[in-house]
CSV table of C-alpha atoms in Angstrom, one decimal:
chain,number,residue,atom,x,y,z
R,1,MET,CA,154.0,105.2,-15.1
R,2,ASP,CA,157.5,106.0,-16.5
R,3,ARG,CA,157.9,109.9,-16.2
R,4,VAL,CA,160.1,110.6,-19.3
R,5,ASN,CA,161.5,114.2,-19.1
R,6,ALA,CA,159.7,114.8,-15.9
R,7,THR,CA,160.6,117.8,-14.0
R,8,THR,CA,159.3,118.2,-10.4
R,9,PRO,CA,158.5,121.5,-8.4
R,10,SER,CA,161.7,120.7,-6.1
R,11,ALA,CA,163.9,120.8,-9.1
R,12,ALA,CA,162.7,124.3,-10.1
R,13,SER,CA,165.5,126.3,-11.3
R,14,ALA,CA,167.1,128.7,-8.7
R,15,ASP,CA,167.1,131.4,-11.5
R,16,ASP,CA,163.6,131.2,-12.5
R,17,PRO,CA,161.4,133.3,-10.1
R,18,ALA,CA,158.1,131.9,-11.6
R,19,ARG,CA,159.0,128.2,-11.0
R,20,ALA,CA,160.5,129.0,-7.6
R,21,ALA,CA,157.3,130.6,-6.6
R,22,PHE,CA,155.2,127.5,-7.9
R,23,ALA,CA,157.4,125.2,-5.9
R,24,ALA,CA,156.7,127.3,-3.1
R,25,LEU,CA,153.0,127.1,-3.5
R,26,ARG,CA,153.1,123.4,-3.4
R,27,THR,CA,154.7,123.3,0.2
R,28,PRO,CA,152.3,122.5,3.1
R,29,GLU,CA,152.6,126.2,4.0
R,30,GLY,CA,151.7,127.4,0.4
R,31,GLU,CA,148.9,125.0,0.4
R,32,GLN,CA,147.5,126.2,3.7
R,33,LEU,CA,147.7,129.7,2.2
R,34,LEU,CA,145.9,128.9,-0.8
R,35,ALA,CA,143.2,127.1,1.0
R,36,GLU,CA,142.6,130.2,3.3
R,37,LEU,CA,142.6,132.5,0.2
R,38,ARG,CA,139.7,130.5,-1.5
R,39,ASP,CA,137.1,132.9,-0.8
R,40,HIS,CA,138.8,135.9,-0.4
R,41,ASP,CA,137.6,139.2,-2.0
R,42,PRO,CA,140.0,140.7,-4.4
R,43,ALA,CA,139.0,144.2,-3.4
R,44,ASP,CA,140.5,143.5,0.0
R,45,GLU,CA,143.8,142.3,-1.3
R,46,LEU,CA,145.9,145.0,0.1
R,47,ALA,CA,144.6,144.3,3.6
R,48,THR,CA,144.8,140.6,3.3
R,49,ALA,CA,148.5,141.0,1.9
R,50,THR,CA,149.3,142.8,4.9
R,51,ARG,CA,147.7,140.6,7.4
R,52,LEU,CA,149.4,137.5,6.0
R,53,ARG,CA,152.8,139.0,5.5
R,54,ARG,CA,153.0,139.1,9.5
R,55,THR,CA,153.3,135.3,9.4
R,56,HIS,CA,154.4,134.4,6.0
R,57,PRO,CA,157.3,135.2,3.7
R,58,ALA,CA,156.0,138.2,1.4
R,59,GLU,CA,157.3,136.3,-1.8
R,60,LEU,CA,154.9,133.2,-0.8
R,61,VAL,CA,152.0,135.6,0.0
R,62,SER,CA,152.3,137.3,-3.3
R,63,ALA,CA,152.4,134.3,-5.1
R,64,ALA,CA,149.6,132.9,-3.0
R,65,LEU,CA,147.4,135.9,-3.7
R,66,GLY,CA,148.1,135.7,-7.5
R,67,GLN,CA,147.4,131.9,-7.8
R,68,ALA,CA,144.0,132.7,-5.7
R,69,ARG,CA,143.1,135.2,-8.4
R,70,LEU,CA,143.8,132.9,-11.3
R,71,ARG,CA,141.5,130.0,-9.5
R,72,GLN,CA,138.7,132.4,-9.3
R,73,ARG,CA,139.0,133.3,-13.0
R,74,ALA,CA,139.2,129.7,-13.9
R,75,VAL,CA,136.1,128.7,-12.1
R,76,ALA,CA,134.2,129.8,-15.3
R,77,LYS,CA,135.9,127.2,-17.3
R,78,PHE,CA,136.5,124.4,-14.9
R,79,GLY,CA,133.9,124.7,-12.1
R,80,ALA,CA,134.7,125.5,-8.7
R,81,GLU,CA,135.3,121.9,-7.8
R,82,ASP,CA,138.2,121.5,-10.0
R,83,ALA,CA,139.5,125.1,-10.0
R,84,TYR,CA,140.0,125.2,-6.4
R,85,ARG,CA,142.1,122.1,-6.7
R,86,MET,CA,144.1,123.0,-9.7
R,87,CYS,CA,146.9,125.4,-10.3
R,88,PHE,CA,147.1,127.9,-13.3
R,89,THR,CA,149.5,130.4,-15.1
R,90,PRO,CA,148.1,133.6,-16.5
R,91,ASN,CA,148.3,132.3,-20.1
R,92,GLY,CA,147.0,128.8,-19.0
R,93,VAL,CA,143.8,130.5,-17.6
R,94,GLU,CA,143.2,132.4,-20.8
R,95,GLN,CA,144.1,129.8,-23.3
R,96,ALA,CA,142.7,126.5,-21.6
R,97,THR,CA,139.8,124.7,-23.0
R,98,ARG,CA,136.6,125.1,-20.7
R,99,THR,CA,135.5,121.5,-19.1
R,100,SER,CA,132.7,121.2,-21.3
R,101,VAL,CA,134.2,121.7,-24.8
R,102,ALA,CA,137.2,119.3,-23.8
R,103,ALA,CA,134.5,116.7,-22.6
R,104,HIS,CA,132.7,116.7,-25.8
R,105,ARG,CA,136.1,116.2,-27.8
R,106,ALA,CA,137.3,113.6,-25.5
R,107,ALA,CA,133.8,111.6,-25.7
R,108,ARG,CA,134.1,111.8,-29.5
R,109,PHE,CA,137.6,110.1,-29.4
R,110,ALA,CA,136.3,107.6,-26.9
R,111,GLY,CA,133.2,106.8,-28.9
R,112,LEU,CA,135.6,105.7,-31.7
R,113,GLY,CA,137.5,103.4,-29.5
R,114,VAL,CA,140.4,105.6,-29.0
R,115,ARG,CA,142.5,104.4,-25.7
R,116,SER,CA,145.5,106.8,-26.1
R,117,VAL,CA,146.4,110.2,-27.1
R,118,ALA,CA,149.4,112.1,-27.6
R,119,ASP,CA,148.3,115.9,-26.3
R,120,LEU,CA,150.5,118.3,-28.1
R,121,CYS,CA,151.0,121.8,-26.5
R,122,CYS,CA,149.0,120.7,-23.5
R,123,GLY,CA,149.2,123.9,-21.9
R,124,ILE,CA,147.9,123.5,-18.0
R,125,GLY,CA,146.3,120.3,-18.8
R,126,GLY,CA,142.4,121.0,-19.5
R,127,ASP,CA,142.2,118.6,-22.2
R,128,ALA,CA,144.3,115.9,-20.9
R,129,ILE,CA,142.0,115.9,-17.7
R,130,ALA,CA,139.1,115.6,-20.0
R,131,LEU,CA,140.8,112.6,-22.1
R,132,ALA,CA,141.9,110.9,-18.8
R,133,ARG,CA,138.3,111.2,-17.3
R,134,ALA,CA,137.2,109.4,-20.5
R,135,GLY,CA,139.2,106.6,-19.8
R,136,ILE,CA,142.1,107.6,-22.4
R,137,SER,CA,145.8,107.3,-21.2
R,138,VAL,CA,147.5,110.7,-22.3
R,139,LEU,CA,151.0,112.1,-23.3
R,140,ALA,CA,150.8,115.4,-22.3
R,141,VAL,CA,153.8,117.5,-23.9
R,142,ASP,CA,154.6,121.3,-23.5
R,143,ARG,CA,157.9,123.0,-24.0
R,144,ASP,CA,157.5,125.4,-21.2
R,145,PRO,CA,158.9,124.0,-18.0
R,146,LEU,CA,156.6,125.9,-15.7
R,147,THR,CA,153.5,125.2,-17.8
R,148,ALA,CA,154.8,121.3,-17.8
R,149,GLU,CA,155.0,121.4,-13.9
R,150,VAL,CA,151.5,122.7,-13.4
R,151,ALA,CA,150.0,120.5,-15.8
R,152,ARG,CA,151.5,117.5,-13.8
R,153,ALA,CA,150.4,119.2,-10.5
R,154,ASN,CA,146.9,119.3,-12.0
R,155,ALA,CA,146.9,115.5,-13.1
R,156,GLU,CA,148.0,114.8,-9.4
R,157,ALA,CA,145.6,117.0,-7.7
R,158,LEU,CA,142.4,115.6,-9.8
R,159,GLY,CA,143.8,111.9,-9.2
R,160,LEU,CA,144.4,111.3,-12.7
R,161,ALA,CA,148.3,111.1,-12.7
R,162,GLU,CA,148.2,107.4,-13.6
R,163,LEU,CA,146.4,108.1,-17.0
R,164,ILE,CA,148.4,111.5,-17.7
R,165,GLU,CA,152.5,111.6,-18.3
R,166,VAL,CA,153.5,114.9,-18.6
R,167,ARG,CA,156.8,115.7,-20.6
R,168,CYS,CA,158.5,119.0,-20.9
R,169,THR,CA,159.9,119.1,-24.5
R,170,ASP,CA,159.1,120.8,-28.0
R,171,VAL,CA,156.3,118.8,-29.5
R,172,THR,CA,158.2,118.5,-32.9
R,173,GLU,CA,160.5,116.0,-31.0
R,174,ILE,CA,157.5,113.5,-30.0
R,175,ASP,CA,157.0,110.3,-31.9
R,176,THR,CA,153.5,109.9,-32.1
R,177,ALA,CA,153.2,106.6,-33.7
R,178,PRO,CA,152.3,104.5,-30.7
R,179,TYR,CA,149.2,106.6,-30.1
R,180,ASP,CA,145.6,105.9,-31.3
R,181,ALA,CA,145.1,109.7,-31.8
R,182,VAL,CA,147.2,113.2,-31.7
R,183,PHE,CA,145.5,116.4,-30.4
R,184,VAL,CA,147.2,119.4,-31.3
R,185,ASP,CA,146.4,122.8,-29.7
R,186,PRO,CA,148.8,125.6,-31.1
R,187,ALA,CA,149.5,128.6,-28.9
R,188,ARG,CA,147.4,131.4,-30.5
R,189,ARG,CA,148.6,134.4,-28.4
R,190,GLY,CA,151.9,136.1,-28.6
R,191,GLY,CA,153.7,138.9,-26.8
R,192,ARG,CA,151.4,141.5,-28.8
R,193,GLY,CA,148.2,139.4,-28.0
R,194,ARG,CA,146.0,137.2,-30.2
R,195,ILE,CA,147.6,135.8,-33.3
R,196,PHE,CA,145.2,136.0,-36.3
R,197,ASP,CA,147.4,134.5,-39.0
R,198,PRO,CA,147.4,130.5,-38.5
R,199,GLU,CA,151.1,130.3,-39.8
R,200,ALA,CA,152.0,132.4,-36.9
R,201,TYR,CA,150.8,129.9,-34.3
R,202,SER,CA,153.1,128.0,-32.3
R,203,PRO,CA,153.4,125.5,-33.7
R,204,PRO,CA,152.2,126.8,-37.2
R,205,LEU,CA,148.9,125.3,-38.6
R,206,SER,CA,150.8,123.7,-41.4
R,207,TRP,CA,153.0,121.8,-39.2
R,208,ALA,CA,149.9,121.0,-37.0
R,209,THR,CA,147.9,119.7,-39.8
R,210,ALA,CA,151.0,117.4,-41.0
R,211,ALA,CA,151.2,115.9,-37.5
R,212,ALA,CA,147.4,115.3,-37.5
R,213,LEU,CA,147.6,113.5,-41.0
R,214,LYS,CA,150.0,111.2,-39.7
R,215,ALA,CA,148.1,109.7,-37.0
R,216,PRO,CA,145.3,107.3,-37.4
R,217,ARG,CA,142.8,109.9,-35.9
R,218,ALA,CA,143.4,113.5,-34.9
R,219,ALA,CA,142.1,116.7,-33.7
R,220,LEU,CA,143.3,120.3,-34.0
R,221,LYS,CA,142.0,123.2,-31.9
R,222,ILE,CA,141.8,126.4,-34.0
R,223,ALA,CA,140.5,129.7,-33.7
R,224,PRO,CA,136.8,130.0,-34.4
R,225,GLY,CA,137.5,132.6,-36.9
R,226,ILE,CA,139.7,130.9,-38.8
R,227,PRO,CA,138.8,131.4,-42.7
R,228,HIS,CA,137.2,128.5,-44.3
R,229,GLU,CA,139.8,128.8,-47.2
R,230,ALA,CA,142.3,127.7,-44.6
R,231,ILE,CA,140.9,124.3,-43.9
R,232,GLY,CA,141.9,121.5,-46.0
R,233,PRO,CA,139.3,119.2,-47.6
R,234,GLU,CA,140.9,116.1,-45.5
R,235,ALA,CA,139.4,117.8,-42.2
R,236,GLU,CA,135.9,117.7,-40.7
R,237,ALA,CA,135.5,121.3,-39.4
R,238,GLU,CA,133.4,121.5,-36.1
R,239,TRP,CA,132.5,124.9,-34.3
R,240,LEU,CA,131.3,124.6,-30.9
R,241,SER,CA,129.1,127.0,-28.9
R,242,ASP,CA,128.5,126.4,-25.2
R,243,GLY,CA,125.4,128.6,-23.5
R,244,GLY,CA,125.1,130.6,-26.8
R,245,ASP,CA,128.9,131.7,-27.1
R,246,VAL,CA,131.1,130.4,-29.7
R,247,LYS,CA,134.2,128.9,-27.8
R,248,GLU,CA,136.4,127.2,-30.5
R,249,ALA,CA,136.6,125.4,-33.5
R,250,VAL,CA,138.2,122.0,-34.0
R,251,LEU,CA,139.6,119.9,-37.2
R,252,TRP,CA,138.9,116.3,-37.0
R,253,TYR,CA,141.0,113.9,-39.1
R,254,GLY,CA,141.0,110.0,-39.9
R,255,GLU,CA,138.5,107.2,-39.4
R,256,GLY,CA,135.2,108.0,-38.3
R,257,PHE,CA,135.2,111.7,-39.3
R,258,ALA,CA,133.7,113.3,-42.6
R,259,PRO,CA,136.3,115.0,-44.6
R,260,GLY,CA,135.1,118.4,-46.0
R,261,ALA,CA,132.0,118.6,-43.8
R,262,PHE,CA,131.1,121.6,-41.6
R,263,ARG,CA,129.5,121.0,-38.3
R,264,ALA,CA,127.9,123.0,-35.6
R,265,THR,CA,127.7,121.6,-32.0
R,266,LEU,CA,125.9,123.4,-29.1
R,267,LEU,CA,126.7,122.6,-25.6
R,268,PRO,CA,125.5,121.6,-23.2
R,269,SER,CA,122.8,119.8,-25.1
R,270,GLY,CA,125.3,118.5,-27.7
R,271,ALA,CA,122.8,119.3,-30.6
R,272,THR,CA,124.8,119.0,-33.8
R,273,LEU,CA,124.0,120.2,-37.2
R,274,SER,CA,126.2,119.3,-40.2
R,275,ALA,CA,126.5,119.6,-44.0
R,276,PRO,CA,128.5,117.5,-46.2
R,277,ALA,CA,129.1,120.8,-48.4
R,278,PRO,CA,128.0,124.3,-48.5
R,279,LEU,CA,124.4,124.9,-49.8
R,280,PRO,CA,123.6,127.5,-52.6
R,281,ALA,CA,122.9,131.1,-51.3
R,282,PRO,CA,119.4,131.2,-49.5
R,283,PRO,CA,116.6,133.4,-50.8
R,284,VAL,CA,116.0,136.9,-49.5
R,285,GLY,CA,112.9,138.4,-48.8
R,286,PRO,CA,110.4,140.7,-46.8
R,287,VAL,CA,110.4,140.3,-43.1
R,288,GLY,CA,107.6,138.0,-41.9
R,289,ARG,CA,105.9,137.3,-38.9
R,290,TYR,CA,108.7,135.4,-37.2
R,291,LEU,CA,112.5,136.2,-37.1
R,292,TYR,CA,115.0,133.6,-36.1
R,293,GLU,CA,118.6,134.3,-34.8
R,294,PRO,CA,121.0,131.4,-35.4
R,295,ASP,CA,123.6,130.2,-33.1
R,296,GLY,CA,126.9,131.9,-33.4
R,297,ALA,CA,128.4,128.2,-34.2
R,298,VAL,CA,125.8,127.7,-36.9
R,299,ILE,CA,127.1,131.2,-38.5
R,300,ARG,CA,130.3,130.5,-38.2
R,301,ALA,CA,130.2,126.9,-39.9
R,302,HIS,CA,128.1,128.6,-42.8
R,303,LEU,CA,124.9,126.5,-42.1
R,304,VAL,CA,122.6,129.4,-42.1
R,305,ALA,CA,121.5,128.3,-45.6
R,306,ASP,CA,120.5,124.9,-44.1
R,307,LEU,CA,118.5,126.5,-41.4
R,308,VAL,CA,116.9,128.6,-44.1
R,309,GLU,CA,115.9,125.4,-46.0
R,310,ARG,CA,114.7,123.6,-43.0
R,311,CYS,CA,112.4,126.4,-41.8
R,312,GLY,CA,111.1,127.1,-45.3
R,313,GLY,CA,112.1,130.7,-44.7
R,314,ARG,CA,114.3,133.5,-46.3
R,315,LEU,CA,117.1,135.9,-45.1
R,316,VAL,CA,116.0,139.7,-44.6
R,317,ASP,CA,119.2,140.8,-46.4
R,318,GLU,CA,121.9,138.9,-48.3
R,319,THR,CA,124.6,139.9,-46.1
R,320,ILE,CA,122.7,139.5,-42.6
R,321,ALA,CA,122.3,136.3,-40.7
R,322,TYR,CA,118.7,137.0,-39.7
R,323,ILE,CA,115.9,134.5,-40.9
R,324,THR,CA,112.5,135.2,-41.1
R,325,SER,CA,109.4,133.1,-42.1
R,326,ASP,CA,105.5,133.4,-42.0
R,327,GLU,CA,105.1,130.4,-39.9
R,328,PRO,CA,106.5,129.6,-36.5
R,329,TYR,CA,109.7,127.2,-36.5
R,330,SER,CA,111.0,125.6,-33.4
R,331,SER,CA,114.9,124.4,-33.3
R,332,PRO,CA,117.8,124.4,-30.8
R,333,TYR,CA,119.8,126.0,-33.5
R,334,VAL,CA,118.0,129.3,-33.5
R,335,ALA,CA,116.3,131.8,-31.0
R,336,GLY,CA,113.0,132.9,-32.3
R,337,TYR,CA,111.0,136.0,-32.0
R,338,GLU,CA,107.6,137.2,-32.9
R,339,ILE,CA,108.0,140.6,-35.0
R,340,THR,CA,104.9,143.1,-34.3
R,341,ASP,CA,106.9,146.2,-36.0
R,342,GLU,CA,109.1,147.0,-38.8
R,343,LEU,CA,110.3,150.7,-39.0
R,344,PRO,CA,112.8,152.5,-40.9
R,345,PHE,CA,115.8,153.2,-38.4
R,346,ASN,CA,114.4,156.6,-36.6
R,347,MET,CA,115.6,157.0,-32.9
R,348,LYS,CA,112.8,159.5,-32.1
R,349,ARG,CA,110.3,157.0,-33.6
R,350,LEU,CA,111.3,154.1,-31.6
R,351,LYS,CA,111.5,156.3,-28.3
R,352,ALA,CA,107.9,157.4,-29.0
R,353,LEU,CA,106.8,153.9,-29.7
R,354,LEU,CA,108.3,152.3,-26.7
R,355,ARG,CA,107.0,155.2,-24.4
R,356,GLU,CA,103.6,154.6,-25.9
R,357,ARG,CA,103.8,150.9,-24.8
R,358,ARG,CA,105.5,151.6,-21.6
R,359,VAL,CA,108.5,149.4,-22.3
R,360,GLY,CA,110.8,149.6,-19.2
R,361,VAL,CA,113.0,146.8,-20.2
R,362,LEU,CA,114.6,146.5,-23.7
R,363,THR,CA,116.8,144.0,-25.3
R,364,VAL,CA,118.9,145.2,-27.9
R,365,LYS,CA,120.1,143.1,-30.6
R,366,LYS,CA,122.0,144.2,-33.9
R,367,ARG,CA,123.7,143.0,-37.0
R,368,GLY,CA,124.8,145.2,-39.8
R,369,SER,CA,124.3,148.5,-37.7
R,370,ALA,CA,127.0,150.8,-36.1
R,371,VAL,CA,124.4,151.9,-33.1
R,372,GLU,CA,125.9,150.6,-29.8
R,373,PRO,CA,123.2,148.9,-27.6
R,374,GLU,CA,124.0,150.7,-24.4
R,375,GLU,CA,123.8,154.0,-26.1
R,376,LEU,CA,120.5,153.4,-27.5
R,377,ARG,CA,119.1,151.9,-24.3
R,378,ARG,CA,120.4,155.4,-22.7
R,379,ARG,CA,118.7,157.6,-25.4
R,380,MET,CA,115.5,155.9,-25.0
R,381,LYS,CA,114.9,156.8,-21.4
R,382,LEU,CA,112.8,153.6,-20.6
R,383,SER,CA,110.1,153.6,-18.0
R,384,GLY,CA,107.2,151.2,-17.6
R,385,PRO,CA,106.4,147.5,-16.7
R,386,GLY,CA,106.5,146.2,-20.4
R,387,ALA,CA,109.5,144.4,-22.2
R,388,ALA,CA,110.5,144.4,-25.8
R,389,THR,CA,113.4,143.2,-28.3
R,390,VAL,CA,114.6,145.6,-30.9
R,391,PHE,CA,116.7,144.5,-33.6
R,392,LEU,CA,119.3,147.1,-35.4
R,393,THR,CA,119.8,145.6,-38.9
R,394,ARG,CA,119.2,145.8,-42.6
R,395,VAL,CA,116.5,144.8,-44.6
R,396,ALA,CA,117.1,144.5,-48.4
R,397,GLY,CA,120.0,147.0,-47.8
R,398,ALA,CA,118.2,149.3,-45.8
R,399,PRO,CA,118.7,150.5,-42.1
R,400,THR,CA,115.8,148.9,-40.2
R,401,MET,CA,114.3,148.5,-36.7
R,402,LEU,CA,112.4,145.3,-36.3
R,403,ILE,CA,110.6,145.1,-32.7
R,404,GLY,CA,109.1,141.9,-31.2
R,405,HIS,CA,109.6,139.6,-28.3
R,406,PRO,CA,110.8,135.9,-27.8
R,407,LEU,CA,108.8,133.0,-28.7
R,408,GLY,CA,107.9,130.8,-25.9
């Protein structure tokens, strides 16, 4: 494969310490050090560094220890098998898509017959790797030389170099016309941390949207907290949660997607809930025997009303995403609880009730309450063999405690 604008570790600039350190890590001595540090305990780092500096250059030891820390952090996103073969930058670990989410996105592209993708702002290559593993050829583009080198090293380390071409250039200079689809992952962090204004992304959301609309199909990764009014009518918006935690949102464009629709997808199951347009505000009513906590992706996608309609229930408060019903309801999109007590908010009363029932394990959930769960548990002074769940929330505007236990 032709490596256009490719840079290699051996070409690392002498006046760029980060690239020089990365180049050193890719030498046989550097790779040996990384293998030795795979299972090292960060708490023993000082002793480890002192020992290794007796036989290796100090700069190489520092670089290897830094990379070992990044690999350990990356296990949560990439799994141990991949993470300990890959390389990372601090920003790369922070911003990279976790494997489960990237694989889901790649599968949607592959299912529509996409065979080539221009991955703009590829970072350390998390999405490019998933696309390549789905059989898709990828042009991975990043303007940062070190990041591009890391992405190339990762493709090689995972045996995907034949499917992933890495270019170090500005994404605005890329002609995406030859590709079946475009994927854009704008940088959402700056020197002062997370960026919340979509037009302050790099590149801005408006540029990324324009690039997506030019392609036959496209996906645009965005922060899950993006205001719905910032999403154009041409996009299908999908919110993704993994293991119950909302990870990201993606805007889909082109043939095979549903413009204007909102979708919530739960991983690893792949269960997906969608609606072509928002439903009217759901009814509000008294707390019934059962309470349902929607998955965060459902809440972000504004699909709570859809679940209320499905279960024949109601909200406990018009501003709170807790659903209640008088009959049990089972769905992958909610966690269900049977409610045994509904009390006005009162710490002393809650403590007395928990002591009476000998509750030693208390799960605290809250929506619409300023009380911190850890502070509440501390004040309860729990003791006993029992377990319970308490919801700190509002019911019809009033601070309320709901006590119960998970269904099933």
